[in-house]
mmCIF file of C-alpha atoms and ligand atoms in Angstrom:
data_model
loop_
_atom_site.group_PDB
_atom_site.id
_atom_site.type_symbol
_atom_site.label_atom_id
_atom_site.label_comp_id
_atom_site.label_asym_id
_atom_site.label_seq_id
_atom_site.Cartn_x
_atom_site.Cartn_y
_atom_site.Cartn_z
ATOM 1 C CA UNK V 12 -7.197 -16.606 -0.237
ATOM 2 C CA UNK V 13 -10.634 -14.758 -0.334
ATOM 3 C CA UNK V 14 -9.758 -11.330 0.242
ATOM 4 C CA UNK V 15 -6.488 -9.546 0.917
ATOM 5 C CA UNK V 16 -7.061 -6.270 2.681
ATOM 6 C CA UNK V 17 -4.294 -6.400 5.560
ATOM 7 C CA UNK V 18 -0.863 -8.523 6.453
ATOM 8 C CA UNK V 19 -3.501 -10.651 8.123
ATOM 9 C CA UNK V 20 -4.941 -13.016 5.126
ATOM 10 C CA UNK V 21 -1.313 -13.859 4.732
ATOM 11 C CA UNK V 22 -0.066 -17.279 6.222
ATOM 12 C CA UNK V 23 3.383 -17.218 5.264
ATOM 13 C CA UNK V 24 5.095 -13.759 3.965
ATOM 14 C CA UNK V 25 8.138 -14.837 2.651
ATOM 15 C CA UNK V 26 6.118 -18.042 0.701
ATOM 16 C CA UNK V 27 4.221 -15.320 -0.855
ATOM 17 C CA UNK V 28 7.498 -13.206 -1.302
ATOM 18 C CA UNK V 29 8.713 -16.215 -2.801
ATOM 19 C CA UNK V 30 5.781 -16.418 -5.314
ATOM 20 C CA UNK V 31 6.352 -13.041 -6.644
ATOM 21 C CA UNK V 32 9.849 -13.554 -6.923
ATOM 22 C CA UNK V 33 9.284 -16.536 -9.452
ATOM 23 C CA UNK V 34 6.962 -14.599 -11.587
ATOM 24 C CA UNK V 35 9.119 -11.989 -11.559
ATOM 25 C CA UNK V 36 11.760 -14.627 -13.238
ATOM 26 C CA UNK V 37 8.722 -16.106 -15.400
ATOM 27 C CA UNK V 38 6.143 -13.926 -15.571
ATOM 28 C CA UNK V 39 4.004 -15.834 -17.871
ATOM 29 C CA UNK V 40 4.700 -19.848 -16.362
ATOM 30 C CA UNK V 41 1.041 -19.549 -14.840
ATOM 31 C CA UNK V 42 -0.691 -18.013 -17.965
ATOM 32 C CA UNK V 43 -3.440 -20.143 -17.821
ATOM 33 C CA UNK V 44 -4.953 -20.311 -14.337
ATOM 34 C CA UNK V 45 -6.648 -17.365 -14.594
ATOM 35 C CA UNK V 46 -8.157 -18.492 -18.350
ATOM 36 C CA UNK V 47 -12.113 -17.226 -18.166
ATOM 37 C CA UNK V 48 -11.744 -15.352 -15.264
ATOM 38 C CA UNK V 49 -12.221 -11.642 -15.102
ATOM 39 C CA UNK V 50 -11.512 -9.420 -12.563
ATOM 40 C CA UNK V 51 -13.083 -6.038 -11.953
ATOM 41 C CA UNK V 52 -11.206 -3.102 -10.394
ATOM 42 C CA UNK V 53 -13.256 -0.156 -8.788
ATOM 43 C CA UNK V 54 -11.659 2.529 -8.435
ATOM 44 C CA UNK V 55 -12.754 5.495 -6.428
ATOM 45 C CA UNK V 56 -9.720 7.530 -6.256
ATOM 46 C CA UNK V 57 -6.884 8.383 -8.796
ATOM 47 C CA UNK V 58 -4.091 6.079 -9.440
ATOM 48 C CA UNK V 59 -1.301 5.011 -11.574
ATOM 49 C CA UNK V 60 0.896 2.154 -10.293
ATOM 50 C CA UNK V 61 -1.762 0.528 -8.572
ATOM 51 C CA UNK V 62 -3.956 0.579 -11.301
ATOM 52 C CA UNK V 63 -1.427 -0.413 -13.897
ATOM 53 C CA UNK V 64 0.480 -3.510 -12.376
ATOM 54 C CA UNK V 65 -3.125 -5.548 -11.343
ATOM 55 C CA UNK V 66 -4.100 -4.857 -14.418
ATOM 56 C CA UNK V 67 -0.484 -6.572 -15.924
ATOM 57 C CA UNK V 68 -0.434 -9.028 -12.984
ATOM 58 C CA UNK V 69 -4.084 -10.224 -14.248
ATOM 59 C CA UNK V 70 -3.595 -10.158 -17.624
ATOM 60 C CA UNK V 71 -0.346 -12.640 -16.716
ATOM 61 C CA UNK V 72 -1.980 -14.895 -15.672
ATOM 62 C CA UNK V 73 -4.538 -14.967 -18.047
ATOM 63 C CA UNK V 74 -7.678 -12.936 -16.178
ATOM 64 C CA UNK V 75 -9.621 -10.428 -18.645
ATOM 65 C CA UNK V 76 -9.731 -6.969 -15.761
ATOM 66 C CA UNK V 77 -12.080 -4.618 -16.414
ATOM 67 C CA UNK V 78 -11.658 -1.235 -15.034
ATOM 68 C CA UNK V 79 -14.460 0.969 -13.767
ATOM 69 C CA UNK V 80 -13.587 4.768 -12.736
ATOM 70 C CA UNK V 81 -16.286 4.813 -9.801
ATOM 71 C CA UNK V 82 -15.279 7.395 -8.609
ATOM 72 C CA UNK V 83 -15.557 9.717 -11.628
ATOM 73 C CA UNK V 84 -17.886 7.977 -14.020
ATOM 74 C CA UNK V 85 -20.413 5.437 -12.129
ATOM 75 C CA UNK V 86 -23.637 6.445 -9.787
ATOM 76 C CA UNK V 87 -22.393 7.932 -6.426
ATOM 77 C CA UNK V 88 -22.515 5.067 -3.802
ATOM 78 C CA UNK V 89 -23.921 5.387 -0.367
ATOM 79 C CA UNK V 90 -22.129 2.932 1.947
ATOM 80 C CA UNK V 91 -23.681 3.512 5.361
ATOM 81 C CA UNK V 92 -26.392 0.736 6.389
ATOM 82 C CA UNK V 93 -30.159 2.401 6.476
ATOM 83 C CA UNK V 94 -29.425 5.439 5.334
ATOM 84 C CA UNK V 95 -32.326 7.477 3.865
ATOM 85 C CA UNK V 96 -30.811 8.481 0.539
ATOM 86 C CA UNK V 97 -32.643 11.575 0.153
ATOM 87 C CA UNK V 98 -29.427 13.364 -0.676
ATOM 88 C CA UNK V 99 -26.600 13.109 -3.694
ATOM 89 C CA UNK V 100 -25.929 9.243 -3.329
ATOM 90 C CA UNK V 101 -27.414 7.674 -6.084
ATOM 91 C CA UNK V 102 -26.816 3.556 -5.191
ATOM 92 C CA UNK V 103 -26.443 1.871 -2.284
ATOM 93 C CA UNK V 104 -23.575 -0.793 -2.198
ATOM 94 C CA UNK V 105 -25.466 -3.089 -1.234
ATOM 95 C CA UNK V 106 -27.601 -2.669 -4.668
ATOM 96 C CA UNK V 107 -24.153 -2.439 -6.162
ATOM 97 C CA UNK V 108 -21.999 -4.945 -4.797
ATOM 98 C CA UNK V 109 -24.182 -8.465 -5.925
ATOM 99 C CA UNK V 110 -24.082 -7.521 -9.270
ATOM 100 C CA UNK V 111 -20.303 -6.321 -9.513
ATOM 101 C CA UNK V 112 -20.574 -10.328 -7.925
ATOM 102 C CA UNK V 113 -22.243 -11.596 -10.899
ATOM 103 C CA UNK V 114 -20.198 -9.527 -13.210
ATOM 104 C CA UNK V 115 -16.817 -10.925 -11.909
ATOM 105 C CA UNK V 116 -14.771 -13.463 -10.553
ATOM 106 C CA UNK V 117 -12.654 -11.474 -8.537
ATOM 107 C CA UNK V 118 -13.246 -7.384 -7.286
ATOM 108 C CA UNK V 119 -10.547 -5.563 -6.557
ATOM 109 C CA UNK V 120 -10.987 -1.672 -4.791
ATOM 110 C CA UNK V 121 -9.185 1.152 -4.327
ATOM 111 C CA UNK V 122 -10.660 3.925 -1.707
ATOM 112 C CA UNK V 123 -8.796 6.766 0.096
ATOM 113 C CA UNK V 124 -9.917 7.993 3.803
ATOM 114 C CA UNK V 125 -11.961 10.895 4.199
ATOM 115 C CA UNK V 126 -9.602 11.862 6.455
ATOM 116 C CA UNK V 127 -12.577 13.956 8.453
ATOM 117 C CA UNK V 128 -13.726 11.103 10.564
ATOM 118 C CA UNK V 129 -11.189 8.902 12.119
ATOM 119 C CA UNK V 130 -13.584 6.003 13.711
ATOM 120 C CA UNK V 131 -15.152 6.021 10.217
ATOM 121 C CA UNK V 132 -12.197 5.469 8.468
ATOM 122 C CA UNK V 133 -10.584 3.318 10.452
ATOM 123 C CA UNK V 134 -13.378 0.990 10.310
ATOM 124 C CA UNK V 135 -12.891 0.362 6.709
ATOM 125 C CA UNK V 136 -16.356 0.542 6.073
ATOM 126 C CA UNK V 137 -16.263 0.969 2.249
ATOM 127 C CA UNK V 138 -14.063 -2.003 1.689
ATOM 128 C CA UNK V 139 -15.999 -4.002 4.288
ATOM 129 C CA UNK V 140 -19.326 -2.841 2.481
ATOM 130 C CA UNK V 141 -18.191 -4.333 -0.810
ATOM 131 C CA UNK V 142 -16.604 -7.951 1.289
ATOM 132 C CA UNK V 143 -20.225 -7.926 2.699
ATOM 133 C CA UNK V 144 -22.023 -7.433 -0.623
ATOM 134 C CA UNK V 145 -20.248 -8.934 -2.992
ATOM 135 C CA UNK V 146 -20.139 -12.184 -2.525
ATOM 136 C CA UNK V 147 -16.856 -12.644 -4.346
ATOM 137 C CA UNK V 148 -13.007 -12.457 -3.269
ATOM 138 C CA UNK V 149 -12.409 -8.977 -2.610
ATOM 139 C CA UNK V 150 -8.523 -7.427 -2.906
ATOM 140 C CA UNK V 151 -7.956 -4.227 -1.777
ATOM 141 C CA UNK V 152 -6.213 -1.806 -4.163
ATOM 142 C CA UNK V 153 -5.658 0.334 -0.692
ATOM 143 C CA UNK V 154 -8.011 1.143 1.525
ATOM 144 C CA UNK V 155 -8.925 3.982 4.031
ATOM 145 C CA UNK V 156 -6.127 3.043 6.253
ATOM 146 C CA UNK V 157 -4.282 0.152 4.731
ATOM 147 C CA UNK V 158 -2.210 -0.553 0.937
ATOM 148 C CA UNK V 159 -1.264 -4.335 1.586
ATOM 149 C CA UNK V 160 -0.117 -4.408 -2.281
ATOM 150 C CA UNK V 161 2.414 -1.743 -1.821
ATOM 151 C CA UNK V 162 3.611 -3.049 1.213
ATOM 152 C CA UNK V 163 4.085 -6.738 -0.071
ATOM 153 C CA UNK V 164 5.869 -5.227 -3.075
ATOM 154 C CA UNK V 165 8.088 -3.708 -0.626
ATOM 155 C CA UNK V 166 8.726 -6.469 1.405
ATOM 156 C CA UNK V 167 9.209 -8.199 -1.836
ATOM 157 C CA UNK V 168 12.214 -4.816 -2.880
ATOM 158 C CA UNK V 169 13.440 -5.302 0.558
ATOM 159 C CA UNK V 170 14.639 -9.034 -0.134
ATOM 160 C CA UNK V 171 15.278 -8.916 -3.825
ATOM 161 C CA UNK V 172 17.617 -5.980 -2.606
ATOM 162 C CA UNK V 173 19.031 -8.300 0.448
ATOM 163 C CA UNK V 174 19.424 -11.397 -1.820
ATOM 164 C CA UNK V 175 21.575 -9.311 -4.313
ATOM 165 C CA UNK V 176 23.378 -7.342 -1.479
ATOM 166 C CA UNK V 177 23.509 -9.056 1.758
ATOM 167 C CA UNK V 178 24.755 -7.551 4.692
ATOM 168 C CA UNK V 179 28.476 -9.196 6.130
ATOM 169 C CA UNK V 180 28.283 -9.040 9.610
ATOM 170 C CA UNK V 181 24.414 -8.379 10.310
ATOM 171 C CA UNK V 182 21.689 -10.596 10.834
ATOM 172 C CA UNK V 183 19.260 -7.989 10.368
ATOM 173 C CA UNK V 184 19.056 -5.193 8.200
ATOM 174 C CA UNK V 185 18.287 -1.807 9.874
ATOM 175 C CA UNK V 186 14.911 -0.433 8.164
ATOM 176 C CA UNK V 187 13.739 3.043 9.139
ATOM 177 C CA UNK V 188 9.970 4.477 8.027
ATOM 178 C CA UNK V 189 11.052 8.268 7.467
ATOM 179 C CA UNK V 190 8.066 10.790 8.228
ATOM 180 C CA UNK V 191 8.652 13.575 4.664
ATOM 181 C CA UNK V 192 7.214 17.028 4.469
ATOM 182 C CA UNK V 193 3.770 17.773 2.407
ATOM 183 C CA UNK V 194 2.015 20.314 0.876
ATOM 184 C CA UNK V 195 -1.368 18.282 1.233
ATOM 185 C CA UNK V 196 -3.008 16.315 4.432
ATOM 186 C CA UNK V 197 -2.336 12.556 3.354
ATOM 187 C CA UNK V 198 -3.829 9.240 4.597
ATOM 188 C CA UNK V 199 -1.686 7.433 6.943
ATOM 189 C CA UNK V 200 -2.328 4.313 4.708
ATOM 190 C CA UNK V 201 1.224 3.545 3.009
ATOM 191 C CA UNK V 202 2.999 4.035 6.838
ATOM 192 C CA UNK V 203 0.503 1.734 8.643
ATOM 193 C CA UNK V 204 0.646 -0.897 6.248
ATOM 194 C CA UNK V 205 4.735 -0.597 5.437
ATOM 195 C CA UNK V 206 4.631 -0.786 9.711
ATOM 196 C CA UNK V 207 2.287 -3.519 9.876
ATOM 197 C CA UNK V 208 4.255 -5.630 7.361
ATOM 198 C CA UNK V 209 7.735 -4.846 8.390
ATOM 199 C CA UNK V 210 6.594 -5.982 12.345
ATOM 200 C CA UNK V 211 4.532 -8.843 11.016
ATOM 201 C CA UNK V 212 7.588 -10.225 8.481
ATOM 202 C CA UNK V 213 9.960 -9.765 11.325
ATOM 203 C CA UNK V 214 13.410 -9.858 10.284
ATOM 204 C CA UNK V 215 14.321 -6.760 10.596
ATOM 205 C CA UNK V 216 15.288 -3.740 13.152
ATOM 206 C CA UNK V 217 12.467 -1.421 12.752
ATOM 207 C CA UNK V 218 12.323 2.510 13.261
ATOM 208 C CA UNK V 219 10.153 5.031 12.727
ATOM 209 C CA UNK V 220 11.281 9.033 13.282
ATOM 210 C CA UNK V 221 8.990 11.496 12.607
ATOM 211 C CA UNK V 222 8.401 14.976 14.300
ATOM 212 C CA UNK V 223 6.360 14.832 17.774
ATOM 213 C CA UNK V 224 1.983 14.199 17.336
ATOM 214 C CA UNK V 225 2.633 12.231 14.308
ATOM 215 C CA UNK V 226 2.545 9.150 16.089
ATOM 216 C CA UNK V 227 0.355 6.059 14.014
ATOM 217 C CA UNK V 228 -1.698 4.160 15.477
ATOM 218 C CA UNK V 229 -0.327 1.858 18.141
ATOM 219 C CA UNK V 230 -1.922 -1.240 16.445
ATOM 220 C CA UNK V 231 0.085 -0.967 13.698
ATOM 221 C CA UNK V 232 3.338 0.266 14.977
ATOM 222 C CA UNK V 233 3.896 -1.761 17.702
ATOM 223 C CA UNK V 234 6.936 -3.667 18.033
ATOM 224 C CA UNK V 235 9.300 -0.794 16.256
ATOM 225 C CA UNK V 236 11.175 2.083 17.857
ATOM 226 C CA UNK V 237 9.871 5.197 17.394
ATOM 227 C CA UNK V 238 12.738 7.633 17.139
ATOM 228 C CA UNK V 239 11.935 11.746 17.182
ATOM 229 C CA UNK V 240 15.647 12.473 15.996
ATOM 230 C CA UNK V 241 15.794 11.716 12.407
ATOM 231 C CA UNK V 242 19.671 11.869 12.182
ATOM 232 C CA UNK V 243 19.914 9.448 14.983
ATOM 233 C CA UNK V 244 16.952 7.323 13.716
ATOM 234 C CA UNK V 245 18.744 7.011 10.306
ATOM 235 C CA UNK V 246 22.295 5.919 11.549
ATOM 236 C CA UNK V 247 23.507 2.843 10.450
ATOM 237 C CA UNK V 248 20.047 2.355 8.488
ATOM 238 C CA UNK V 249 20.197 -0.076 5.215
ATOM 239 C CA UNK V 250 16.681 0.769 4.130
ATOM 240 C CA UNK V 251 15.443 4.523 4.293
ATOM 241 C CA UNK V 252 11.502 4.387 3.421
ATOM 242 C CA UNK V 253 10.410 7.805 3.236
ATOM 243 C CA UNK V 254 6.631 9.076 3.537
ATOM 244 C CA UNK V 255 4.217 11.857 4.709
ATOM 245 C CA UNK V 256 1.066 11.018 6.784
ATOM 246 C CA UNK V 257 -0.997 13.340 8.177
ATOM 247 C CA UNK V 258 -1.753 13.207 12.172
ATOM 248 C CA UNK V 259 -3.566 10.454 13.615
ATOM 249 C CA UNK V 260 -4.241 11.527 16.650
ATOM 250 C CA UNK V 261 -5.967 14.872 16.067
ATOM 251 C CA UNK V 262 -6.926 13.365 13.029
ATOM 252 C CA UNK V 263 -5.788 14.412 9.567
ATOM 253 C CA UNK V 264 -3.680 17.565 10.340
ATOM 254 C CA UNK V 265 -1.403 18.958 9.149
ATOM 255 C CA UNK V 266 1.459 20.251 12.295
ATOM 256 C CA UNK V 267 4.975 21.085 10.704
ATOM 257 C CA UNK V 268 6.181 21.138 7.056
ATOM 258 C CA UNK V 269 9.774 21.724 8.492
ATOM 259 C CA UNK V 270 11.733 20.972 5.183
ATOM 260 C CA UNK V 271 14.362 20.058 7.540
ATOM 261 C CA UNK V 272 12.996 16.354 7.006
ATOM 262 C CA UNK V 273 13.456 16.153 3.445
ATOM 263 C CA UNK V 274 15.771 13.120 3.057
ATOM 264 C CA UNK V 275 18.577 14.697 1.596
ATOM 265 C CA UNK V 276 21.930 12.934 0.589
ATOM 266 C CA UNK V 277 23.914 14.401 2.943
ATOM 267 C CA UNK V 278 21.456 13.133 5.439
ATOM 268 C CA UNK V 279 22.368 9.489 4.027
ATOM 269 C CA UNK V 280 25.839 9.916 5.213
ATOM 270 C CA UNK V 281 24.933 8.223 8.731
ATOM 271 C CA UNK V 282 23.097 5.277 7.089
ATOM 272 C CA UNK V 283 24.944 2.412 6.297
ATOM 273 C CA UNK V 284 24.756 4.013 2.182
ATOM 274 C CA UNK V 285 20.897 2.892 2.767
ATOM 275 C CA UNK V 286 18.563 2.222 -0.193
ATOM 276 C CA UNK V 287 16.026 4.550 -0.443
ATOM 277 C CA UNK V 288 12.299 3.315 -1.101
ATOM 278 C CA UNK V 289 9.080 5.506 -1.566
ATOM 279 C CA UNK V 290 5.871 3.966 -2.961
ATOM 280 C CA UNK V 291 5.440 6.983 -5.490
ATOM 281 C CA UNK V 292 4.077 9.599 -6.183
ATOM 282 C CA UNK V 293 6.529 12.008 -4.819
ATOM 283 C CA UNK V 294 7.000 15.613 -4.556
ATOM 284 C CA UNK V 295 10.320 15.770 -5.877
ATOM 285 C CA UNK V 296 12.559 18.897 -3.605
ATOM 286 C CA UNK V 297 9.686 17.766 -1.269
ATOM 287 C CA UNK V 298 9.557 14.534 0.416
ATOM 288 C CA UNK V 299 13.223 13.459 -0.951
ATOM 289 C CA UNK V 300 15.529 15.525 -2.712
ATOM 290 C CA UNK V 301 16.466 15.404 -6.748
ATOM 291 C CA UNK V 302 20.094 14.267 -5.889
ATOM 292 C CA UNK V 303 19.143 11.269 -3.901
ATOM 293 C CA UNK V 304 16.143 10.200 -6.550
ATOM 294 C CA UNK V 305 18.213 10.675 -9.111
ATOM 295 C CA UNK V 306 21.159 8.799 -7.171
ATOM 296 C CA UNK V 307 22.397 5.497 -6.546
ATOM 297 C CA UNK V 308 20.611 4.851 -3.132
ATOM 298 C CA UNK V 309 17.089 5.184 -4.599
ATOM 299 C CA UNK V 310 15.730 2.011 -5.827
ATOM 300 C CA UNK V 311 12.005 3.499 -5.986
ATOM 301 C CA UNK V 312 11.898 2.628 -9.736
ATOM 302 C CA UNK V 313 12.573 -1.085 -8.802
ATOM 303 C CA UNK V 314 9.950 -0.596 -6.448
ATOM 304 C CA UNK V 315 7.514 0.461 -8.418
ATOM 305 C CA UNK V 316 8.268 -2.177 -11.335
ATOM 306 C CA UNK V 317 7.819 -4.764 -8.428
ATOM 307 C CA UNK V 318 4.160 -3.628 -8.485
ATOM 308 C CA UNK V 319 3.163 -6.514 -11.007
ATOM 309 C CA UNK V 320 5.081 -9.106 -9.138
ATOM 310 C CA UNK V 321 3.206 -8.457 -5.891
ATOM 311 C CA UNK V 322 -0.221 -8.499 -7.745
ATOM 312 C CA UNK V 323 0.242 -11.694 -9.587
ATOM 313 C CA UNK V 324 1.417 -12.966 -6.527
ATOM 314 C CA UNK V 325 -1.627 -12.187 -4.502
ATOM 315 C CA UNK V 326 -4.147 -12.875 -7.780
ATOM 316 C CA UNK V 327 -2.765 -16.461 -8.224
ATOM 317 C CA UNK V 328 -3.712 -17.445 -4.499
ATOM 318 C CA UNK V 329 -7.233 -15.926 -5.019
ATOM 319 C CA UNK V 330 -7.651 -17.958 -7.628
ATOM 320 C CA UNK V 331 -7.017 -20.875 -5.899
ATOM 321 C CA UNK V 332 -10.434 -20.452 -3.952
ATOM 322 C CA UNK V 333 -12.657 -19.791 -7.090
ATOM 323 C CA UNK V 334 -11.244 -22.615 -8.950
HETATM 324 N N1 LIG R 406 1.933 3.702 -4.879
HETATM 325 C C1 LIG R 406 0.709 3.766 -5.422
HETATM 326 O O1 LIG R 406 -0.298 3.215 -4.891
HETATM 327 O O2 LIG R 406 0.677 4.450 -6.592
HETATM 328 P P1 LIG R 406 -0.655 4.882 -7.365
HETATM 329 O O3 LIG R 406 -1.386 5.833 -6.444
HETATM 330 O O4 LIG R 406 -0.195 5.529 -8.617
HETATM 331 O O5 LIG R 406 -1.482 3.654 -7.611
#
């Protein structure tokens, strides 16, 4: 695998699934194959999860990671082709990129969206910048409109959850992408990607409610039902996977932030007493309410934890093509 940026440089989901299962049992059965390799993760945005687990994932498996704080404590990077950088970017990335090459075996990137200019965004052009430049496998650590690692470890929570629980009686389970309330304008990264996944893996009945104009885009939703009711969108659900994104039509709004979609427990009372998933952070009273966090639906801890077993995963096939 040279890069992993999208559902797409996956051949086989649940082989990978599979993978990151096993490490998950023996975390530290491949601890050599990443012996004198070092991987370097850019980041230009905050995170905690993300950041943490690849960095446990890597050091699994042997890999030395190196973090670098672009964002915050490296030159400012200009990332459009020609530009005259008369202004406040200090590097281009294509300057950059080579030598983060020679530096490491393996780069790894997290960016956010600007969430000004949609056909800029959605053409990934800071993650495509560094896959052009670098010269190296390149993994994203979520992109402008894309988190592939969250969404593997959630396909990943999904079965683990499934294997311990299955469902008598259905050959599917029901999984429905929740639209939550925000105080801030997010990136519609975390819902593309969980939609993209959940219609690429394909073994499951797929919803999505949220309020009217919130639709995603079509490219990555297509396949599921897209419900405008949440109560009836939730009935009978076994998986509730609650998230804000902001509008991606009129790009990066903000419309309602009608509490009324806070997943509540007494909302749960339809669902068929449905996990509840959310790929942190969360505003807690928010999004989802204390009682069902701090319940025995949520398995967003597990989630989380599952992190490291989706990176290792995903770092062990990279590997493969360096070796
Ligand atoms: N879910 C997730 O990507 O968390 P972080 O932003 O903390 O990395």
């Amino acid at each position: 695998m040279r890069k992993f940026i999208s559902v797409d440089d996956v051949a086989d989901i649940n082989a990978l699934v599979g993978k990151a299962l096993d490490f998950k049992k023996e975390p530290w059965k491949d601890q050599a194959v990443g012996k004198h390799k070092r991987i370097g993760c850019l980041f230009l945005n905050p995170s905690m999860r993300t950041r943490l687990s690849t960095q446990v994932a890597a050091q699994q498996l042997g890999m030395e990671s190196i973090v670098f704080n672009v964002g915050q404590e490296g030159w400012a990077l200009e990332f459009e082709d020609e530009a005259i950088m008369s202004g406040n970017k200090v590097e281009h990335v294509k300057d950059a990129a080579p030598i983060f090459g020679k530096y490491f075996d393996i780069l790894a990137i997290r960016t956010f969206p600007s969430l000004q200019n949609k056909a800029d965004d959605y053409s990934e052009l800071y993650i495509n910048q560094f896959i052009k430049y670098a010269g190296i496998p390149v993994l994203s650590l979520e992109s402008a409109t894309l988190h592939p690692l969250q969404s593997l470890t959630d396909v990943i929570t999904i079965k683990e959850s499934l294997n311990a629980n299955p469902l008598p009686g259905k050959k599917k389970p029901k999984i429905v992408l929740s639209w939550a309330p925000h105080v801030k304008a997010l990136p519609q990264c975390v819902a593309n990607s969980f939609s993209q996944w959940i219609n690429a893996w394909g073994e499951a009945d797929f919803v999505i409610t949220h309020p009217e104009d919130y639709e995603l885009d079509e490219k990555f939703t297509k396949g599921a039902t897209i419900i405008h009711e949440q109560d009836a969108a939730l009935k009978d659900a076994d998986f509730v996977y609650v998230k804000n994104w902001s509008t991606y039509a009129d790009y990066g709004k903000i419309y309602t932030n009608d509490p009324g979609w806070m997943l509540t427990q007494e909302k749960l009372s339809v669902t068929n007493n449905a996990k509840v998933m959310h790929c942190l952070p969360v505003r807690r009273n928010v999004e989802l309410s204390d009682e069902v966090l701090d319940g025995p639906n949520s398995i967003v801890t597990q989630e989380a934890g599952n992190r490291v077993w989706a990176a290792q995963a995903v770092l062990s096939e990279m590997l493969k093509s360096i070796r």
